[in-house]
Amino acid sequence: MTMPFLQRSLQPFERLQISDGLLITAKRWQQAHSYHRQRQNLLHQSVHSPGIVWGLGVSVIRAPETISSQYRDGRWVQIQPGLAIDNFGNPIVVPAPIEFRIASEASAKQPVEVFLMLRYVDPDKLQALPEQETIQETFRIDETVTLPQVDEIELCRICLAPGRHQLKPAENVMFPGLNELDLRFRPAAHVRQTEWVEVGCFSASATAQFRALLQSAIALYPKMAGRVEHLAFPLNSSVTKYHLLYLTKAQFLALDEASMRGLLSAIAQGTTIIVAESLKGSAIAELQTVRQQLTDALLETSESEETYLAVQCELSAVTEQLQEYLQQQHAELSFHCHQLGIAISQAELLSSRHPLKTEPFLFSQFPTLRQQPITLLNSQGLIHLLGDLSVAWDGEVPFSREAVRTSQELGINVLHFAWQRKQRTTLQASTAAPEQSSQFVQTYA
C-alpha cells in the first residue's frame, strides 16, 4: 500500500567542519558518517514510496532437519533474498534465504489473518562486541495479526482457518484461499506520488467506491494516491484533516448545529465537502435530457436559419428553467444551514475554466449516467453533486467502458481539486514561529 510522506520535525543537517589539526575521535567519526546516512535516507524517503525493490519471495517449505519433531507441522515458510526500502528511507538487504515458522493459530470458530513483516534494525541500537571493527546493518522478520505499521514492509499474509492446518502455496495466486500464501498486498517501491488525498465517507458503499476510484488513479493519474476511511456520526474535530468529505443530501440535512459548524470549520481549513443527490425520476433529470437533445440538434441541424433560431431559443428557455430548478435544489441546503444560524455562499454553475472541468482532465460537458447528466454546483468548498457519479467507479453496476472511464476522470478531477484547495489553504495559514529561528530571520537596516 502506498504511504503518505512521513513528516518529521524540520532540523537543518549538521556536518563536521574540517580543519588542519582536527582530532578525529570516535564521536566525530560517527558524526561525519551519520550526516551522509541522513541525507541518503531523506532522498529515499522523499523520492520513493516504501516497498520491495526486488526479490523477497515467500514459499512454503518443509521444516529444517535440525528442528525438533514437535515443530514439524507444515507451517514453515522461506523468505528469499531481496531488497526493500522502508518508510524512513532505510534500505533493507536480506542476503540469504530465511526459514520462518508461522506460530499463530485461529480460534475454534473463526479464521485469523496473519501478516509476515520485514523491519529494518539499526545496528547502533544493538550490543556490539568490543573487538568488532565493523557492524552490519540488519533486519528482523515478525509475525503479527495487525496491519503493517509505519516501519514495516509486508511480505505476505495468510488467512488461517479454525483448527490446525498446514500451509500451502496458492492454487490461484490472484484469489488465494484459506491457509494459502497471499502475496497480493506486497508494496512495491516506486516513485512517490506528489498528491496524497485523505477522503472520509459516511457510508460503506461510498467508501468502497472511492477506494476503487483511487485504485484507478494508479493508471489514469499516477501522481495521486490516498486513503479512504469510513466515518460515523457525530462529527468531531478530526474531520479537518481530510481533503474531502462525502455525504448524501439526506445525511447533510440531518446534521445538527454542532456537526454543521464542524463541517464549516473544516471548509475554512481547506476541506472540500461533497453533498451528493440522486436525480432519478426528478424534473431536473428530464430537463437535462431535453437540454442535451436540443444541444445535439443545434449542432447537427442543417435546415434554415429560422429553424436554427427556433431550436436555439428553445434551448435557452430550457437552460434557464434548468438553472432555476438547480438553484431550488441547492436552496434546501442553504435553508437548512440558515435554520441553524449558519450562512453559506450562493452556489454557482462551473465556468468552462473551473479546475473541476480542466484539471487534470478536460471536460466541455459532464458525463451522463443512468440517464442523469452529472451537475456540480460549487459554493466555496461545498460542492453539491447532482447525479449518480460514483456508481460507475467500482464495477458493481454495468456501464459502457466510455462511461466508466469518463466518470473516473471526473472523480479524479474532484480529488485533485480537493487536494489543491487543502494544500493552498494550509500553505497560506500562519503557524507559530519556532523558538530557535532567529538565525533564519533576515534583518533590514
Coordinates of N, CA and C in Angstrom, one line a residue, residues 165-367:
H165 N -4.0 -26.4 10.6 CA -3.9 -26.8 9.2 C -2.5 -26.5 8.6
Q166 N -2.1 -27.2 7.7 CA -0.8 -27.0 7.1 C -0.9 -25.9 6.0
L167 N 0.2 -25.1 5.9 CA 0.2 -24.0 4.9 C 0.4 -24.6 3.5
K168 N 0.0 -23.9 2.5 CA 0.2 -24.4 1.1 C 0.3 -23.1 0.2
P169 N 1.0 -23.3 -0.9 CA 1.1 -22.2 -1.9 C -0.3 -22.0 -2.5
A170 N -0.6 -20.8 -3.0 CA -1.9 -20.5 -3.5 C -2.1 -21.3 -4.8
E171 N -3.2 -22.0 -5.0 CA -3.6 -22.6 -6.3 C -3.9 -21.5 -7.3
N172 N -4.6 -20.5 -6.9 CA -4.9 -19.4 -7.7 C -4.3 -18.1 -7.1
V173 N -3.2 -17.7 -7.6 CA -2.4 -16.6 -6.9 C -3.2 -15.3 -7.0
M174 N -4.2 -15.2 -7.8 CA -4.9 -13.9 -7.9 C -6.0 -13.9 -6.8
F175 N -6.5 -15.1 -6.4 CA -7.5 -15.2 -5.3 C -7.2 -16.3 -4.4
P176 N -6.2 -16.1 -3.5 CA -5.8 -17.2 -2.6 C -6.9 -17.6 -1.6
G177 N -6.9 -18.8 -1.2 CA -7.9 -19.3 -0.2 C -7.4 -19.4 1.2
L178 N -8.1 -20.1 2.0 CA -7.7 -20.3 3.4 C -6.4 -21.1 3.5
N179 N -5.5 -20.7 4.4 CA -4.2 -21.4 4.6 C -3.2 -21.3 3.4
E180 N -3.5 -20.4 2.5 CA -2.7 -20.3 1.3 C -1.9 -18.9 1.4
L181 N -0.7 -18.9 0.8 CA 0.1 -17.7 0.8 C -0.7 -16.6 0.0
D182 N -0.8 -15.4 0.5 CA -1.4 -14.3 -0.2 C -0.4 -13.2 -0.4
L183 N 0.1 -13.0 -1.6 CA 1.1 -12.1 -2.0 C 0.5 -10.8 -2.7
R184 N -0.8 -10.7 -2.6 CA -1.4 -9.6 -3.4 C -1.2 -8.2 -2.8
F185 N -0.8 -8.1 -1.6 CA -0.7 -6.8 -0.9 C 0.7 -6.4 -0.6
R186 N 1.7 -7.0 -1.2 CA 3.1 -6.6 -1.0 C 3.3 -5.3 -1.7
P187 N 3.8 -4.3 -1.0 CA 4.0 -3.0 -1.6 C 5.3 -3.0 -2.4
A188 N 5.2 -2.4 -3.6 CA 6.4 -2.3 -4.5 C 6.9 -0.9 -4.4
A189 N 8.2 -0.8 -4.2 CA 8.9 0.6 -4.2 C 8.7 1.2 -5.5
H190 N 8.4 2.5 -5.5 CA 8.2 3.2 -6.8 C 8.3 4.7 -6.5
V191 N 8.3 5.5 -7.5 CA 8.4 6.9 -7.4 C 7.2 7.4 -6.6
R192 N 7.5 8.2 -5.6 CA 6.4 8.7 -4.7 C 5.5 9.6 -5.4
Q193 N 4.2 9.4 -5.1 CA 3.2 10.3 -5.7 C 3.3 11.7 -5.0
T194 N 3.0 12.7 -5.7 CA 3.1 14.1 -5.2 C 1.7 14.6 -4.6
E195 N 0.6 13.9 -4.9 CA -0.7 14.3 -4.3 C -1.2 13.1 -3.5
W196 N -1.2 13.3 -2.2 CA -1.8 12.4 -1.2 C -3.1 12.9 -0.7
V197 N -4.2 12.2 -1.0 CA -5.5 12.7 -0.7 C -6.2 11.8 0.4
E198 N -6.7 12.5 1.5 CA -7.4 11.8 2.6 C -8.9 12.0 2.3
V199 N -9.7 10.9 2.2 CA -11.1 11.0 2.0 C -11.9 10.4 3.1
G200 N -12.9 11.0 3.5 CA -13.8 10.5 4.6 C -15.2 10.3 4.0
C201 N -15.8 9.1 4.2 CA -17.2 8.9 3.7 C -18.0 8.4 4.8
F202 N -19.3 8.6 4.7 CA -20.2 8.2 5.8 C -21.2 7.1 5.4
S203 N -20.8 6.3 4.4 CA -21.5 5.1 4.1 C -20.5 4.0 3.6
A204 N -20.8 2.8 3.8 CA -19.9 1.7 3.3 C -19.8 1.7 1.8
S205 N -20.9 1.9 1.1 CA -20.9 1.9 -0.4 C -20.0 3.0 -0.9
A206 N -20.1 4.2 -0.4 CA -19.3 5.3 -0.9 C -17.8 5.1 -0.6
T207 N -17.6 4.5 0.6 CA -16.2 4.2 0.9 C -15.6 3.2 -0.1
A208 N -16.3 2.2 -0.4 CA -15.8 1.2 -1.4 C -15.7 1.9 -2.8
Q209 N -16.6 2.8 -3.2 CA -16.5 3.4 -4.5 C -15.3 4.3 -4.6
F210 N -15.0 5.1 -3.5 CA -13.8 6.0 -3.5 C -12.5 5.2 -3.5
R211 N -12.5 4.0 -2.8 CA -11.3 3.2 -2.8 C -11.1 2.7 -4.3
A212 N -12.1 2.3 -4.9 CA -12.0 1.9 -6.3 C -11.5 3.0 -7.2
L213 N -12.0 4.2 -7.0 CA -11.5 5.4 -7.7 C -10.0 5.6 -7.6
L214 N -9.5 5.5 -6.3 CA -8.1 5.7 -6.1 C -7.3 4.6 -6.7
Q215 N -7.9 3.4 -6.8 CA -7.2 2.3 -7.5 C -7.1 2.6 -9.0
S216 N -8.1 3.2 -9.6 CA -8.0 3.6 -11.0 C -7.0 4.7 -11.2
A217 N -6.7 5.5 -10.2 CA -5.8 6.6 -10.4 C -4.4 6.1 -10.6
I218 N -4.1 4.9 -10.2 CA -2.7 4.3 -10.4 C -2.4 4.4 -11.9
A219 N -3.3 4.1 -12.8 CA -3.1 4.1 -14.2 C -3.5 5.4 -14.9
L220 N -4.6 6.0 -14.4 CA -5.1 7.2 -15.1 C -4.3 8.5 -14.6
Y221 N -3.9 8.5 -13.4 CA -3.2 9.7 -12.9 C -2.2 9.3 -11.8
P222 N -1.1 8.8 -12.2 CA -0.1 8.2 -11.3 C 0.4 9.2 -10.2
K223 N 0.3 10.5 -10.4 CA 0.7 11.4 -9.4 C -0.1 11.4 -8.1
M224 N -1.2 10.7 -8.1 CA -2.2 10.7 -7.0 C -2.2 9.4 -6.3
A225 N -2.3 9.4 -5.0 CA -2.6 8.3 -4.1 C -3.3 8.8 -2.9
G226 N -3.8 7.9 -2.1 CA -4.6 8.4 -1.0 C -5.1 7.3 -0.1
R227 N -6.0 7.7 0.8 CA -6.6 6.8 1.8 C -8.0 7.2 2.0
V228 N -8.9 6.2 2.0 CA -10.3 6.4 2.3 C -10.8 5.8 3.6
E229 N -11.4 6.5 4.4 CA -11.9 6.0 5.7 C -13.4 6.1 5.8
H230 N -14.0 5.1 6.5 CA -15.4 5.1 6.7 C -15.7 5.8 8.1
L231 N -16.4 6.9 8.0 CA -16.6 7.7 9.2 C -18.0 7.5 9.8
A232 N -18.2 7.9 11.0 CA -19.6 7.8 11.6 C -19.9 9.1 12.3
F233 N -21.2 9.3 12.4 CA -21.7 10.5 13.1 C -21.8 10.2 14.6
P234 N -21.6 11.2 15.5 CA -21.5 12.6 15.2 C -20.1 12.9 14.8
L235 N -19.9 14.1 14.2 CA -18.6 14.6 13.7 C -17.8 15.1 14.9
N236 N -16.5 15.0 14.7 CA -15.6 15.6 15.8 C -14.6 16.4 15.1
S237 N -13.6 17.0 15.8 CA -12.7 17.9 15.3 C -11.7 17.3 14.3
S238 N -11.6 15.9 14.3 CA -10.6 15.3 13.4 C -11.0 15.4 11.9
V239 N -12.2 15.8 11.6 CA -12.6 15.9 10.2 C -11.8 16.9 9.5
T240 N -11.2 17.8 10.2 CA -10.4 18.9 9.5 C -9.2 18.3 8.8
K241 N -8.8 17.1 9.1 CA -7.6 16.5 8.5 C -7.8 16.1 7.1
Y242 N -9.1 15.9 6.7 CA -9.4 15.3 5.4 C -9.4 16.4 4.3
H243 N -9.0 15.9 3.1 CA -9.1 16.8 2.0 C -10.5 16.8 1.4
L244 N -11.2 15.7 1.6 CA -12.6 15.6 1.0 C -13.5 14.8 2.0
L245 N -14.7 15.3 2.2 CA -15.7 14.6 3.0 C -16.9 14.4 2.1
Y246 N -17.5 13.2 2.0 CA -18.5 12.9 1.1 C -19.8 12.5 1.9
L247 N -20.9 13.2 1.7 CA -22.1 12.9 2.4 C -23.3 12.9 1.3
T248 N -24.3 12.2 1.6 CA -25.5 12.3 0.8 C -26.3 13.5 1.3
K249 N -27.3 14.0 0.5 CA -28.1 15.1 0.8 C -28.9 14.8 2.1
A250 N -29.4 13.6 2.2 CA -30.2 13.2 3.4 C -29.3 13.3 4.7
Q251 N -28.1 12.8 4.6 CA -27.2 12.9 5.7 C -26.9 14.4 6.1
F252 N -26.7 15.2 5.1 CA -26.4 16.6 5.3 C -27.5 17.3 6.0
L253 N -28.8 17.0 5.5 CA -29.9 17.7 6.1 C -30.2 17.2 7.5
A254 N -29.7 16.0 7.9 CA -29.9 15.5 9.2 C -28.9 16.0 10.2
L255 N -27.9 16.8 9.8 CA -26.8 17.2 10.7 C -27.4 18.2 11.7
D256 N -26.9 18.1 13.0 CA -27.3 19.1 14.0 C -26.4 20.3 13.9
E257 N -26.6 21.3 14.7 CA -25.9 22.5 14.7 C -24.4 22.3 14.9
A258 N -24.1 21.4 15.9 CA -22.6 21.2 16.3 C -21.9 20.6 15.1
S259 N -22.5 19.5 14.5 CA -21.9 18.9 13.4 C -21.7 19.8 12.2
M260 N -22.8 20.7 11.9 CA -22.7 21.6 10.8 C -21.6 22.6 11.0
R261 N -21.4 23.1 12.2 CA -20.3 24.0 12.5 C -19.0 23.3 12.4
G262 N -18.9 22.0 12.7 CA -17.7 21.3 12.5 C -17.3 21.2 11.0
L263 N -18.4 21.0 10.1 CA -18.1 21.0 8.7 C -17.7 22.3 8.2
L264 N -18.3 23.4 8.7 CA -17.9 24.7 8.2 C -16.5 25.1 8.7
S265 N -16.1 24.6 9.9 CA -14.7 24.8 10.3 C -13.8 24.1 9.4
A266 N -14.2 22.8 9.0 CA -13.3 22.1 8.1 C -13.2 22.8 6.7
I267 N -14.3 23.3 6.2 CA -14.2 24.1 5.0 C -13.2 25.2 5.1
A268 N -13.3 25.9 6.2 CA -12.4 27.1 6.4 C -11.0 26.7 6.4
Q269 N -10.7 25.4 6.8 CA -9.3 24.9 6.9 C -8.9 24.2 5.6
G270 N -9.7 24.3 4.6 CA -9.3 23.7 3.3 C -10.0 22.4 2.9
T271 N -10.8 21.9 3.8 CA -11.5 20.6 3.4 C -12.7 20.9 2.4
T272 N -12.8 20.1 1.4 CA -13.9 20.2 0.5 C -15.0 19.2 0.9
I273 N -16.2 19.7 0.9 CA -17.4 18.8 1.3 C -18.2 18.6 0.0
I274 N -18.5 17.3 -0.3 CA -19.4 17.0 -1.4 C -20.7 16.5 -0.8
V275 N -21.8 17.1 -1.2 CA -23.2 16.7 -0.8 C -23.8 16.1 -2.1
A276 N -24.0 14.8 -2.1 CA -24.4 14.1 -3.3 C -25.9 13.8 -3.3
E277 N -26.6 14.0 -4.4 CA -28.0 13.8 -4.5 C -28.4 13.2 -5.8
S278 N -29.1 12.1 -5.7 CA -29.6 11.4 -7.0 C -30.7 12.1 -7.6
L279 N -30.8 12.2 -8.9 CA -31.9 12.9 -9.6 C -32.8 12.0 -10.3
K280 N -32.8 10.7 -9.9 CA -33.6 9.7 -10.6 C -35.1 10.1 -10.4
G281 N -35.8 10.2 -11.6 CA -37.2 10.5 -11.6 C -37.6 11.9 -11.3
S282 N -36.6 12.8 -11.2 CA -36.9 14.2 -10.9 C -37.1 15.0 -12.2
A283 N -37.6 16.2 -12.0 CA -37.8 17.1 -13.1 C -36.5 17.6 -13.7
I284 N -35.5 17.7 -12.8 CA -34.2 18.1 -13.3 C -33.6 17.1 -14.3
A285 N -33.8 15.8 -14.0 CA -33.2 14.8 -14.9 C -33.9 14.9 -16.3
E286 N -35.2 15.2 -16.3 CA -35.9 15.3 -17.6 C -35.5 16.5 -18.3
L287 N -35.3 17.7 -17.6 CA -34.8 18.9 -18.2 C -33.4 18.7 -18.8
Q288 N -32.6 18.0 -18.0 CA -31.2 17.8 -18.5 C -31.2 17.0 -19.8
T289 N -32.1 16.0 -19.8 CA -32.2 15.2 -21.1 C -32.6 16.0 -22.2
V290 N -33.7 16.8 -22.0 CA -34.2 17.7 -23.1 C -33.1 18.7 -23.6
R291 N -32.4 19.2 -22.6 CA -31.3 20.2 -22.9 C -30.3 19.5 -23.8
Q292 N -29.9 18.3 -23.4 CA -28.9 17.6 -24.2 C -29.3 17.3 -25.6
Q293 N -30.6 16.9 -25.7 CA -31.2 16.6 -27.1 C -31.2 17.9 -27.9
L294 N -31.6 19.0 -27.3 CA -31.6 20.3 -28.1 C -30.2 20.7 -28.5
T295 N -29.2 20.5 -27.6 CA -27.8 20.8 -27.9 C -27.3 20.0 -29.1
D296 N -27.6 18.7 -29.0 CA -27.2 17.9 -30.2 C -27.9 18.3 -31.5
A297 N -29.2 18.6 -31.4 CA -29.9 19.1 -32.5 C -29.4 20.3 -33.1
L298 N -28.9 21.2 -32.2 CA -28.4 22.5 -32.7 C -27.1 22.3 -33.4
L299 N -26.3 21.3 -33.0 CA -25.0 21.1 -33.6 C -25.2 20.4 -35.0
E300 N -26.3 19.6 -35.1 CA -26.5 18.8 -36.3 C -27.4 19.4 -37.3
T301 N -28.1 20.4 -36.9 CA -29.1 21.0 -37.8 C -28.5 21.6 -39.1
S302 N -29.1 21.3 -40.2 CA -28.6 21.9 -41.4 C -29.8 22.5 -42.2
E303 N -30.8 22.8 -41.4 CA -32.0 23.4 -42.0 C -31.9 24.9 -42.0
S304 N -33.0 25.6 -42.2 CA -33.0 27.0 -42.4 C -32.6 27.8 -41.1
E305 N -32.2 29.0 -41.3 CA -31.8 29.9 -40.2 C -33.0 30.0 -39.2
E306 N -34.2 30.0 -39.7 CA -35.4 30.1 -38.9 C -35.5 28.9 -37.9
T307 N -35.2 27.7 -38.5 CA -35.3 26.5 -37.6 C -34.1 26.6 -36.6
Y308 N -33.0 27.0 -37.0 CA -31.8 27.1 -36.1 C -32.1 28.0 -35.0
L309 N -32.7 29.2 -35.3 CA -33.0 30.2 -34.2 C -34.1 29.7 -33.3
A310 N -35.0 28.9 -33.8 CA -36.1 28.3 -33.0 C -35.5 27.3 -32.0
V311 N -34.6 26.5 -32.5 CA -34.0 25.5 -31.6 C -33.2 26.2 -30.5
Q312 N -32.5 27.2 -31.0 CA -31.6 28.0 -30.0 C -32.4 28.7 -29.0
C313 N -33.6 29.2 -29.4 CA -34.5 29.9 -28.4 C -35.0 28.9 -27.4
E314 N -35.4 27.7 -27.9 CA -36.0 26.7 -27.0 C -34.9 26.2 -26.1
L315 N -33.6 26.1 -26.6 CA -32.5 25.6 -25.7 C -32.3 26.6 -24.6
S316 N -32.3 27.9 -24.9 CA -32.1 29.0 -23.9 C -33.2 28.9 -22.8
A317 N -34.4 28.7 -23.3 CA -35.5 28.6 -22.3 C -35.4 27.4 -21.4
V318 N -35.0 26.3 -21.9 CA -34.8 25.1 -21.1 C -33.6 25.2 -20.2
T319 N -32.6 25.9 -20.7 CA -31.4 26.1 -19.8 C -31.7 27.0 -18.6
E320 N -32.5 28.0 -18.9 CA -32.9 29.0 -17.8 C -33.8 28.3 -16.8
Q321 N -34.7 27.4 -17.3 CA -35.6 26.7 -16.4 C -34.8 25.7 -15.6
L322 N -33.8 25.1 -16.2 CA -32.9 24.1 -15.5 C -32.1 24.8 -14.4
Q323 N -31.6 25.9 -14.7 CA -30.8 26.7 -13.7 C -31.7 27.0 -12.5
E324 N -32.9 27.4 -12.8 CA -33.9 27.7 -11.7 C -34.1 26.5 -10.8
Y325 N -34.3 25.3 -11.4 CA -34.5 24.1 -10.7 C -33.3 23.7 -9.8
L326 N -32.1 23.9 -10.4 CA -30.9 23.6 -9.7 C -30.7 24.5 -8.5
Q327 N -31.0 25.8 -8.6 CA -30.9 26.7 -7.5 C -31.9 26.3 -6.4
Q328 N -33.1 25.9 -6.9 CA -34.1 25.4 -5.9 C -33.6 24.2 -5.1
Q329 N -33.0 23.3 -5.8 CA -32.4 22.1 -5.1 C -31.4 22.5 -4.1
H330 N -30.5 23.4 -4.5 CA -29.4 23.9 -3.6 C -30.0 24.7 -2.4
A331 N -31.1 25.4 -2.7 CA -31.7 26.2 -1.7 C -32.1 25.4 -0.4
E332 N -32.4 24.1 -0.6 CA -32.7 23.3 0.6 C -31.5 23.2 1.5
L333 N -30.3 23.1 0.9 CA -29.1 23.1 1.7 C -28.9 24.4 2.4
S334 N -29.1 25.5 1.7 CA -28.9 26.8 2.3 C -29.9 27.1 3.4
F335 N -31.2 26.6 3.2 CA -32.2 26.9 4.2 C -31.9 26.1 5.4
H336 N -31.4 24.9 5.3 CA -31.1 24.1 6.5 C -30.0 24.8 7.3
C337 N -29.0 25.3 6.5 CA -27.9 26.0 7.2 C -28.4 27.3 7.9
H338 N -29.3 28.0 7.2 CA -29.9 29.2 7.8 C -30.6 28.9 9.0
Q339 N -31.4 27.8 9.1 CA -32.1 27.5 10.3 C -31.2 27.3 11.5
L340 N -30.0 26.8 11.2 CA -29.0 26.6 12.3 C -28.2 27.8 12.5
G341 N -28.5 28.9 11.9 CA -27.8 30.2 12.0 C -26.4 30.2 11.3
I342 N -26.3 29.4 10.3 CA -25.0 29.3 9.5 C -25.3 29.8 8.1
A343 N -24.4 30.7 7.6 CA -24.6 31.2 6.3 C -23.6 30.5 5.3
I344 N -24.0 30.1 4.1 CA -23.1 29.6 3.1 C -23.4 30.4 1.9
S345 N -22.3 30.5 1.0 CA -22.4 31.4 -0.1 C -23.3 30.8 -1.2
Q346 N -23.7 31.6 -2.1 CA -24.6 31.2 -3.2 C -23.9 30.2 -4.1
A347 N -24.5 29.1 -4.5 CA -23.9 28.1 -5.3 C -23.9 28.6 -6.8
E348 N -22.9 28.2 -7.5 CA -22.8 28.6 -8.9 C -22.5 27.4 -9.8
L349 N -23.0 27.5 -11.0 CA -22.6 26.5 -12.0 C -21.1 26.8 -12.4
L350 N -20.4 25.7 -12.8 CA -19.0 25.9 -13.0 C -18.7 26.6 -14.4
S351 N -17.8 27.4 -14.4 CA -17.4 28.1 -15.6 C -16.6 27.1 -16.4
S352 N -16.3 27.4 -17.7 CA -15.6 26.4 -18.6 C -14.2 26.3 -18.2
R353 N -13.6 27.2 -17.4 CA -12.2 27.2 -17.0 C -12.0 26.8 -15.5
H354 N -13.1 26.4 -14.9 CA -13.0 26.0 -13.5 C -12.1 24.7 -13.4
P355 N -11.3 24.6 -12.3 CA -10.4 23.4 -12.2 C -11.2 22.1 -12.2
L356 N -12.4 22.1 -11.7 CA -13.1 20.8 -11.7 C -13.4 20.4 -13.2
K357 N -13.4 21.3 -14.1 CA -13.6 21.0 -15.5 C -12.3 20.8 -16.3
T358 N -11.2 21.2 -15.8 CA -10.0 21.3 -16.6 C -8.8 20.5 -16.0
E359 N -8.8 20.2 -14.7 CA -7.5 19.7 -14.1 C -7.8 18.3 -13.4
P360 N -7.1 17.3 -13.7 CA -6.2 17.2 -14.8 C -6.8 16.8 -16.2
F361 N -8.1 16.5 -16.1 CA -8.8 16.1 -17.4 C -9.8 17.2 -17.8
L362 N -9.8 17.4 -19.1 CA -10.7 18.5 -19.7 C -12.1 18.0 -20.0
F363 N -13.1 18.7 -19.5 CA -14.5 18.4 -19.8 C -15.2 19.6 -20.4
S364 N -15.8 19.5 -21.5 CA -16.7 20.5 -22.0 C -18.1 20.3 -21.5
Q365 N -18.5 19.1 -21.2 CA -19.7 18.7 -20.5 C -19.5 17.5 -19.7
F366 N -20.2 17.3 -18.6 CA -20.0 16.2 -17.7 C -20.7 15.0 -18.3
P367 N -20.4 13.8 -17.8 CA -21.0 12.6 -18.3 C -22.4 12.4 -17.9

